[in-house]
Coordinates of C-alpha atoms and ligand atoms in Angstrom, one line a residue:
M1 CA 104.2 106.6 96.6
T2 CA 101.8 104.4 94.7
P3 CA 98.3 103.6 95.9
E4 CA 99.5 100.1 96.8
Q5 CA 102.5 101.4 98.8
F6 CA 100.1 103.9 100.5
R7 CA 97.8 101.0 101.5
E8 CA 100.6 99.2 103.2
A9 CA 102.1 102.3 104.9
G10 CA 98.6 103.6 105.7
H11 CA 97.7 100.5 107.6
D12 CA 100.9 100.8 109.7
L13 CA 100.0 104.4 110.4
I14 CA 96.5 103.7 111.5
D15 CA 97.8 100.9 113.8
W16 CA 100.3 103.4 115.2
I17 CA 97.7 106.1 115.8
A18 CA 95.3 103.6 117.5
D19 CA 98.1 102.3 119.8
Y20 CA 99.2 105.9 120.5
R21 CA 95.8 107.0 121.5
A22 CA 95.1 103.9 123.5
G23 CA 98.3 104.4 125.6
I24 CA 98.2 108.2 125.9
G25 CA 97.2 108.1 129.5
D26 CA 100.2 106.1 130.5
G27 CA 102.8 108.8 129.7
P28 CA 103.3 112.3 131.0
V29 CA 101.0 115.2 130.1
L30 CA 103.7 117.8 129.7
A31 CA 106.3 117.5 127.0
A32 CA 109.5 116.8 128.8
V33 CA 111.9 118.6 126.4
E34 CA 114.1 121.6 126.5
P35 CA 113.8 124.4 123.9
G36 CA 115.6 123.3 120.8
Q37 CA 115.8 119.7 121.8
V38 CA 113.3 118.4 119.1
A39 CA 114.9 120.5 116.3
S40 CA 118.4 119.3 117.3
S41 CA 117.4 115.7 116.9
F42 CA 117.1 116.3 113.1
A43 CA 120.1 116.6 110.7
P44 CA 120.7 120.2 109.8
S45 CA 120.5 119.5 106.1
P46 CA 117.5 117.9 104.3
P47 CA 117.4 114.2 103.7
S48 CA 118.6 113.0 100.3
E49 CA 117.5 109.3 100.6
S50 CA 114.0 107.9 101.2
V51 CA 113.5 105.6 104.2
T52 CA 110.9 103.0 105.1
M53 CA 107.6 103.7 106.9
T54 CA 109.1 101.8 109.8
S55 CA 111.9 104.4 110.2
V56 CA 109.3 107.2 109.9
L57 CA 107.3 105.7 112.7
D58 CA 110.4 105.2 114.8
E59 CA 111.1 108.9 114.3
L60 CA 107.5 109.7 115.5
N61 CA 108.0 107.5 118.6
D62 CA 111.5 108.6 119.5
V63 CA 111.7 112.3 118.5
I64 CA 108.2 113.7 118.0
V65 CA 106.0 112.1 120.6
P66 CA 108.3 113.2 123.5
G67 CA 108.1 116.7 122.2
I68 CA 104.3 116.8 122.4
T69 CA 102.2 118.1 125.4
Q70 CA 99.5 115.6 125.4
V71 CA 96.3 117.5 125.2
Q72 CA 94.4 114.3 124.5
H73 CA 95.6 113.0 127.9
P74 CA 92.7 112.4 130.4
M75 CA 94.7 114.5 133.0
H76 CA 95.1 117.5 130.7
Y77 CA 93.2 120.4 132.1
G78 CA 95.1 123.3 130.5
W79 CA 93.9 126.1 128.2
F80 CA 90.8 124.5 126.8
P81 CA 89.7 121.0 125.6
S82 CA 91.3 120.6 122.2
N83 CA 89.6 117.3 121.5
A84 CA 90.5 115.4 118.3
S85 CA 87.9 112.7 118.1
L86 CA 89.2 109.7 116.1
S87 CA 86.0 109.8 114.0
S88 CA 87.0 113.3 112.9
V89 CA 90.6 112.2 112.4
L90 CA 89.2 109.7 109.8
G91 CA 87.4 112.6 108.2
D92 CA 90.6 114.6 108.0
M93 CA 92.3 111.6 106.4
A94 CA 89.5 111.3 103.9
S95 CA 89.9 115.0 103.1
S96 CA 93.6 114.6 102.5
G97 CA 93.1 111.4 100.6
L98 CA 90.6 113.0 98.2
G99 CA 93.2 115.8 97.7
S100 CA 90.4 118.1 96.5
L101 CA 91.1 121.7 95.5
G102 CA 88.6 124.2 96.9
I103 CA 89.1 127.3 94.9
S104 CA 85.7 127.5 93.4
W105 CA 82.5 125.5 93.2
E106 CA 83.6 124.0 89.9
S107 CA 87.0 122.9 91.3
S108 CA 85.1 120.6 93.7
P109 CA 81.3 121.0 93.8
A110 CA 81.0 118.4 96.7
L111 CA 83.5 120.3 98.8
T112 CA 81.3 123.4 98.6
E113 CA 78.0 121.7 99.0
V114 CA 79.0 119.4 101.9
E115 CA 80.3 122.5 103.7
Q116 CA 76.9 124.2 103.1
V117 CA 75.0 121.1 104.3
V118 CA 77.2 120.5 107.4
C119 CA 77.2 124.2 108.4
D120 CA 73.4 124.1 108.2
W121 CA 73.1 120.9 110.2
M122 CA 75.3 122.4 112.9
R123 CA 73.1 125.5 112.9
Q124 CA 70.1 123.4 113.5
L125 CA 71.8 121.3 116.2
C126 CA 72.7 124.5 118.0
G127 CA 69.1 125.7 117.9
L128 CA 70.1 128.8 115.7
S129 CA 67.4 130.3 113.4
E130 CA 67.4 130.1 109.7
R131 CA 68.7 133.7 109.4
W132 CA 72.3 132.3 109.7
S133 CA 74.5 131.2 106.8
G134 CA 77.7 129.5 107.7
T135 CA 81.2 128.6 106.5
I136 CA 84.2 126.9 108.1
H137 CA 87.3 128.9 108.9
D138 CA 90.5 127.6 110.2
T139 CA 90.3 129.3 113.6
A140 CA 88.2 131.7 115.6
S141 CA 91.0 134.2 115.2
T142 CA 90.4 134.3 111.4
A143 CA 86.7 134.5 111.9
C144 CA 87.0 137.5 114.3
F145 CA 89.3 139.2 111.8
V146 CA 86.7 138.6 109.0
A147 CA 84.0 140.0 111.3
L148 CA 86.0 143.1 112.0
L149 CA 86.7 143.6 108.4
S150 CA 83.0 143.3 107.6
A151 CA 82.2 145.7 110.4
R152 CA 84.7 148.2 109.2
E153 CA 83.3 148.1 105.7
R154 CA 79.7 148.6 106.9
A155 CA 80.7 151.5 109.1
S156 CA 82.8 153.1 106.4
D157 CA 80.3 152.6 103.6
H158 CA 82.9 150.3 101.9
A159 CA 85.9 152.5 102.2
Q160 CA 88.2 149.7 101.0
V161 CA 87.1 150.2 97.4
S162 CA 87.7 153.9 97.6
G163 CA 90.2 155.8 99.8
G164 CA 90.5 153.2 102.6
L165 CA 90.5 154.3 106.3
R166 CA 91.7 157.8 106.1
D167 CA 89.7 159.9 108.5
P168 CA 91.5 160.3 111.8
D169 CA 88.9 162.8 112.9
R170 CA 86.1 160.3 112.7
P171 CA 87.8 157.1 113.8
L172 CA 85.9 153.8 113.8
T173 CA 85.8 152.3 117.3
V174 CA 85.7 148.7 118.5
Y175 CA 84.5 147.5 121.9
C176 CA 85.3 144.4 124.0
T177 CA 86.3 143.6 127.6
A178 CA 89.7 142.9 129.0
Q179 CA 88.4 139.3 129.2
A180 CA 88.0 139.0 125.4
H181 CA 90.5 136.7 123.7
S182 CA 93.7 138.3 122.5
S183 CA 92.6 137.5 118.9
V184 CA 90.1 140.4 119.2
R185 CA 92.8 143.0 119.7
K186 CA 94.9 141.3 117.1
A187 CA 92.0 141.4 114.6
A188 CA 91.3 145.1 115.4
L189 CA 94.9 146.1 114.8
L190 CA 95.2 144.0 111.6
A191 CA 91.9 145.4 110.3
G192 CA 93.3 148.9 110.6
Y193 CA 91.2 150.3 113.4
G194 CA 94.3 151.3 115.4
A195 CA 95.0 150.5 119.1
D196 CA 93.8 153.9 120.1
N197 CA 90.3 153.0 118.9
L198 CA 89.9 149.8 120.7
R199 CA 87.8 150.4 123.8
V200 CA 88.0 148.1 126.9
V201 CA 84.6 147.9 128.5
D202 CA 84.4 147.3 132.3
V203 CA 83.4 143.9 133.6
D204 CA 81.3 143.0 136.6
P205 CA 83.8 142.1 139.4
Q206 CA 81.9 138.9 140.3
T207 CA 81.0 137.4 137.0
Y208 CA 83.7 139.1 134.7
A209 CA 81.0 139.7 132.2
M210 CA 80.7 142.9 130.2
K211 CA 78.8 145.7 131.9
S212 CA 76.3 146.8 129.3
D213 CA 75.8 150.2 131.0
D214 CA 79.5 150.9 130.7
L215 CA 79.4 149.9 127.0
A216 CA 76.5 152.3 126.4
A217 CA 78.3 155.1 128.2
M218 CA 81.5 154.6 126.2
I219 CA 79.6 154.6 122.9
E220 CA 77.8 157.8 123.9
S221 CA 81.1 159.5 124.8
D222 CA 82.7 158.3 121.6
L223 CA 79.8 159.6 119.5
A224 CA 80.1 162.9 121.3
A225 CA 83.8 163.0 120.5
G226 CA 83.0 162.4 116.8
A227 CA 84.0 158.8 116.5
K228 CA 81.9 156.1 114.7
P229 CA 81.2 153.0 116.8
A230 CA 81.8 150.2 114.4
C231 CA 81.9 146.9 116.2
I232 CA 81.2 145.2 119.5
V233 CA 82.8 141.8 120.2
A234 CA 80.9 140.0 122.9
T235 CA 82.1 136.7 124.3
V236 CA 80.1 133.7 125.6
G237 CA 82.7 131.8 127.5
T238 CA 85.7 134.0 127.9
T239 CA 89.1 132.4 127.8
G240 CA 90.1 133.2 131.4
T241 CA 86.9 132.3 133.3
T242 CA 84.2 131.4 130.7
A243 CA 82.3 134.6 131.6
I244 CA 79.2 135.3 129.6
D245 CA 78.7 138.8 128.2
P246 CA 75.0 139.9 128.4
L247 CA 74.2 139.4 124.7
A248 CA 70.6 140.7 124.7
A249 CA 71.5 144.0 126.4
V250 CA 74.6 144.3 124.2
A251 CA 72.6 143.6 121.1
A252 CA 70.1 146.3 121.9
I253 CA 72.9 148.8 122.2
A254 CA 74.5 147.6 119.0
R255 CA 71.2 147.9 117.2
Q256 CA 70.6 151.4 118.5
H257 CA 73.9 152.6 117.1
D258 CA 74.0 150.5 114.0
C259 CA 77.1 148.9 115.4
W260 CA 78.2 145.4 114.2
L261 CA 77.9 142.7 116.9
H262 CA 80.2 139.8 116.6
V263 CA 79.8 136.9 119.2
D264 CA 82.9 135.0 120.0
A265 CA 81.8 131.6 121.5
A266 CA 84.9 129.8 120.4
M267 CA 85.2 127.6 123.4
A268 CA 81.7 127.5 124.9
G269 CA 79.8 127.4 121.7
S270 CA 79.7 123.6 122.0
A271 CA 77.2 124.1 124.8
M272 CA 74.6 125.3 122.3
L273 CA 74.3 121.7 121.3
L274 CA 72.6 121.1 124.6
P275 CA 69.1 122.5 124.6
E276 CA 69.2 123.1 128.4
Q277 CA 72.2 125.4 128.0
R278 CA 70.9 127.6 125.2
H279 CA 69.5 130.2 127.6
L280 CA 73.1 131.2 128.2
F281 CA 73.2 132.4 124.6
D282 CA 70.0 134.5 124.8
G283 CA 70.4 137.4 122.4
I284 CA 72.7 135.7 120.0
E285 CA 70.0 135.9 117.3
E286 CA 70.4 139.7 117.3
A287 CA 74.1 139.5 116.3
D288 CA 75.6 140.1 112.9
S289 CA 78.2 137.3 113.1
L290 CA 79.1 134.5 115.4
C291 CA 81.8 132.0 115.7
W292 CA 82.4 128.8 117.6
N293 CA 85.0 126.1 117.4
P294 CA 83.9 122.5 117.1
H295 CA 87.7 121.9 117.3
K296 CA 87.6 122.7 121.0
W297 CA 85.2 121.1 123.4
M298 CA 83.0 119.4 120.9
G299 CA 86.0 117.5 119.6
T300 CA 86.1 117.8 115.8
I301 CA 89.8 117.9 115.1
L302 CA 91.5 121.3 114.3
D303 CA 91.0 123.3 112.1
T304 CA 87.2 123.5 112.2
S305 CA 85.8 126.9 113.2
L306 CA 82.2 127.7 112.3
Y307 CA 81.5 131.2 111.3
Y308 CA 77.9 132.3 110.7
V309 CA 76.7 135.6 109.3
A310 CA 73.2 137.1 109.0
D311 CA 74.0 138.9 105.8
P312 CA 76.1 136.8 103.4
E313 CA 75.7 139.4 100.7
H314 CA 77.6 141.9 102.7
L315 CA 80.3 139.4 103.5
I316 CA 80.7 138.6 99.8
R317 CA 80.9 142.2 98.9
V318 CA 83.7 142.7 101.4
M319 CA 85.6 139.5 100.5
S320 CA 85.0 139.0 96.8
T321 CA 87.7 139.6 94.1
N322 CA 86.4 137.4 91.2
P323 CA 89.4 137.4 88.9
S324 CA 88.8 136.2 85.3
Y325 CA 90.7 132.9 85.8
L326 CA 88.2 131.8 88.4
Q327 CA 85.0 132.7 86.6
S328 CA 82.8 129.9 85.4
A329 CA 79.3 129.1 84.0
A330 CA 78.1 128.2 87.5
D331 CA 78.7 131.8 88.8
G332 CA 75.6 133.3 90.3
K333 CA 74.0 129.9 90.8
V334 CA 76.3 128.5 93.5
V335 CA 78.2 129.5 96.7
Q336 CA 81.8 130.4 96.1
Y337 CA 83.4 130.0 99.5
R338 CA 86.5 131.9 98.5
D339 CA 84.3 135.0 98.8
W340 CA 83.4 134.2 102.4
G341 CA 86.9 134.5 103.9
I342 CA 90.5 135.4 103.2
P343 CA 92.2 132.3 101.6
L344 CA 91.4 131.2 98.0
G345 CA 92.2 127.5 98.3
R346 CA 90.4 125.6 101.0
R347 CA 90.5 122.0 102.3
F348 CA 87.6 119.7 102.5
R349 CA 87.2 120.6 106.2
S350 CA 83.5 119.7 106.4
L351 CA 84.4 116.0 106.2
K352 CA 85.8 116.2 109.7
L353 CA 82.5 117.3 111.0
L354 CA 80.6 115.0 108.7
F355 CA 82.6 111.9 109.9
H356 CA 82.3 113.1 113.5
L357 CA 78.6 113.5 113.4
R358 CA 78.0 110.3 111.4
L359 CA 80.4 107.9 113.3
D360 CA 80.0 109.2 116.9
G361 CA 76.5 110.5 116.6
I362 CA 75.3 113.8 118.2
E363 CA 73.8 112.1 121.2
S364 CA 77.1 110.6 122.3
I365 CA 78.7 114.0 121.8
R366 CA 75.9 115.6 123.9
A367 CA 76.3 113.0 126.6
R368 CA 80.1 113.8 126.8
L369 CA 79.4 117.5 127.1
R370 CA 76.9 116.9 129.9
R371 CA 79.4 114.6 131.7
D372 CA 82.0 117.5 131.6
L373 CA 79.4 120.0 132.9
D374 CA 78.7 117.6 135.8
N375 CA 82.3 117.0 136.5
A376 CA 82.9 120.8 136.7
Q377 CA 80.0 121.2 139.1
W378 CA 81.4 118.4 141.2
L379 CA 84.9 120.0 141.4
A380 CA 83.4 123.4 142.1
A381 CA 81.4 121.9 145.1
E382 CA 84.5 120.3 146.5
I383 CA 86.4 123.6 146.2
E384 CA 83.6 125.5 147.9
A385 CA 83.5 123.0 150.7
N386 CA 87.2 123.4 151.5
P387 CA 88.1 126.5 153.5
E388 CA 91.7 126.7 152.1
W389 CA 90.4 127.1 148.6
D390 CA 88.4 129.8 146.9
L391 CA 86.2 129.5 143.8
V392 CA 87.0 132.7 142.0
A393 CA 84.4 132.8 139.2
P394 CA 81.0 131.3 138.4
V395 CA 81.1 127.9 136.6
P396 CA 78.6 128.1 133.8
F397 CA 80.4 125.6 131.6
Q398 CA 83.3 123.2 132.1
T399 CA 86.0 125.5 133.5
V400 CA 86.6 125.8 137.2
C401 CA 88.6 128.8 138.4
T402 CA 90.2 128.6 141.8
I403 CA 93.0 129.7 144.1
H404 CA 94.6 128.0 147.1
R405 CA 94.8 130.4 150.0
P406 CA 96.9 128.8 152.8
L407 CA 98.0 130.6 156.0
G408 CA 101.1 132.6 155.7
A409 CA 104.0 133.0 158.2
D410 CA 101.9 135.5 160.2
G411 CA 99.1 132.9 160.6
M412 CA 96.8 134.9 158.2
P413 CA 95.6 133.7 154.8
L414 CA 98.1 134.6 152.1
N415 CA 97.2 137.7 150.1
G416 CA 98.5 139.9 147.2
E417 CA 101.7 139.1 145.5
E418 CA 102.5 136.2 148.0
L419 CA 99.2 134.6 147.0
D420 CA 100.0 135.0 143.3
T421 CA 103.4 133.5 143.8
H422 CA 102.2 130.6 145.8
N423 CA 99.5 129.7 143.2
R424 CA 101.8 129.9 140.3
A425 CA 104.4 127.9 142.2
W426 CA 102.2 124.9 143.0
V427 CA 100.7 124.8 139.5
E428 CA 104.2 124.8 138.0
R429 CA 105.2 122.1 140.5
L430 CA 102.2 119.9 139.6
N431 CA 102.7 120.4 135.8
R432 CA 106.4 119.4 136.1
T433 CA 105.4 116.0 137.5
G434 CA 103.7 115.2 134.2
N435 CA 100.8 113.7 136.2
A436 CA 98.4 116.5 135.2
Y437 CA 98.4 119.9 133.5
L438 CA 96.7 123.1 134.5
T439 CA 97.1 126.7 133.3
T440 CA 97.1 130.0 135.3
T441 CA 96.0 133.4 134.1
V442 CA 95.6 136.9 135.3
V443 CA 92.0 138.1 135.9
E444 CA 91.5 141.6 137.0
G445 CA 95.1 141.9 138.3
R446 CA 95.2 138.5 140.2
W447 CA 96.7 135.2 139.2
I448 CA 94.2 132.4 139.2
V449 CA 94.2 128.7 138.4
R450 CA 92.0 127.4 135.6
V451 CA 90.8 123.8 135.6
S452 CA 89.5 123.3 132.1
I453 CA 87.7 119.9 132.1
G454 CA 86.6 118.3 128.9
V455 CA 89.2 116.0 127.3
E456 CA 87.3 113.2 125.6
S457 CA 88.8 110.6 127.9
T458 CA 88.5 112.5 131.1
E459 CA 86.1 110.7 133.5
R460 CA 85.0 111.6 137.0
E461 CA 87.8 109.4 138.4
H462 CA 90.4 111.6 136.6
V463 CA 88.8 114.8 138.1
E464 CA 88.9 113.2 141.5
A465 CA 92.6 112.3 141.0
L466 CA 93.3 115.8 139.9
W467 CA 91.6 117.3 143.0
A468 CA 93.7 115.1 145.3
L469 CA 96.8 116.1 143.4
M470 CA 95.9 119.8 143.6
Q471 CA 95.5 119.6 147.3
T472 CA 98.7 117.7 148.1
T473 CA 100.8 119.7 145.7
A474 CA 99.5 123.0 146.9
D475 CA 100.0 121.9 150.6
E476 CA 103.5 120.8 149.9
T477 CA 104.3 124.0 148.1
A478 CA 103.0 126.1 151.0
L479 CA 105.0 124.0 153.5
S480 CA 108.2 124.3 151.5
V481 CA 108.1 128.2 151.7
R482 CA 106.6 128.5 155.2
P483 CA 109.3 129.2 157.9
E484 CA 109.6 126.6 160.7
Ligands
PLP501 C1 87.0 132.8 123.7 C2 88.1 132.5 122.7 N1 88.1 133.1 121.5 C3 89.0 132.8 120.5 C4 89.9 131.9 120.8 C5 91.0 131.6 119.7 O1 90.7 130.4 119.0 P1 91.5 130.0 117.7 O2 92.7 129.2 118.2 O3 90.5 129.1 117.0 O4 91.8 131.2 117.0 C6 90.0 131.2 122.0 C7 91.0 130.2 122.2 O5 91.3 129.8 123.3 C8 89.0 131.5 123.0 O6 89.0 130.9 124.1

């Protein structure tokens, strides 16, 4: 494709994206396809002829769009807000258009230095101190893996460059709660700690936050048994209920035992952009590493996960390989981001953040976050005022956790498995309509419903519409199973 052909096709694509986004609220939220349906729309063998841009756009419309669950839809309340602000989409396009190769500072000085600048701007916007140095990973899962590798190497005095992890009598232990994201367990296993050495700390039954006393007791008992506590992963904004682990107390325990503290604020970290919310992150300055995803609630398109460390030298020592073919005269004078993570080649990811900040402006982003917090409080108040509904967790951010508790056949409110079945059933029924989308999850053994508010286009009227839908769908579901 020549630049002139690109210009023409590119205009068509931009028009297509603009129309698509403008009309997203008119279609269903949930992808209405069966497993295998999208794949079977394609010929089994690869295309041998080129086609026009018009045919490619037809394929997008006819085959691909129906196979997408529309997380940019204003009635999407599932998982977490996975916003993809159009300003950051332009940054993504600029990144692709530049086609830069980020394997060293020399291969694209601007790629490295804009990432440094933007990470530092984001640090300042979050009210974090100057002790933090940042980089952009693809996801919080990668960031957590890097943190656990760093913790492992600190606790083992850099065993990776000698015998590796070989001492089963003095295992390295990792601590988190059952509410921590599954990526923590995955990272601990991949980093070689072993499932037997991953400790699950108790949570407070009301807030679902880590009990720091339980953490301290577990560490003491591990030390007594000869283990070496290596890493605590604390979460601000857990996946299920957006619980907040008590960072200050956890950090004091981490310091006492020279244990690495990683803070996973993947979803809720956006709230640090709001000065009035920063008290929820008290203690974060004591951590060794922290991660949050602008590609969630803040709305910079995937994959933009900020990872900050207090000691970049340690990170570099763990991650650096420095082969001869990558050495250059700039070494020692510049940041080499390949030594801050796992991949060698990197995209110009910082352009997504740069465009987002420049074109939307931080104050409009902050206003949107505040709107979402208000909407969550509004819904929480509606739920609390309705005797058939329970609010099942505090609402510090934009996620509201609830269950519908109708009367059962015996005239008593449903309980136990019946209650679980009912709540899963009405959510499934609501999701199938395509009018809205919610997710359920198990918290401390019970199924609950999560309303994750925060899609860029979700206004109060949408949350009101959702609440009305929740009530009618839950009532209809209860009636359909209640005997006459
Ligand atoms: C608290 C928390 N941590 C980590 C993750 C994983 O994020 P990523 O998809 O960037 O790996 C999530 C995703 O929902 C999350 O909620």
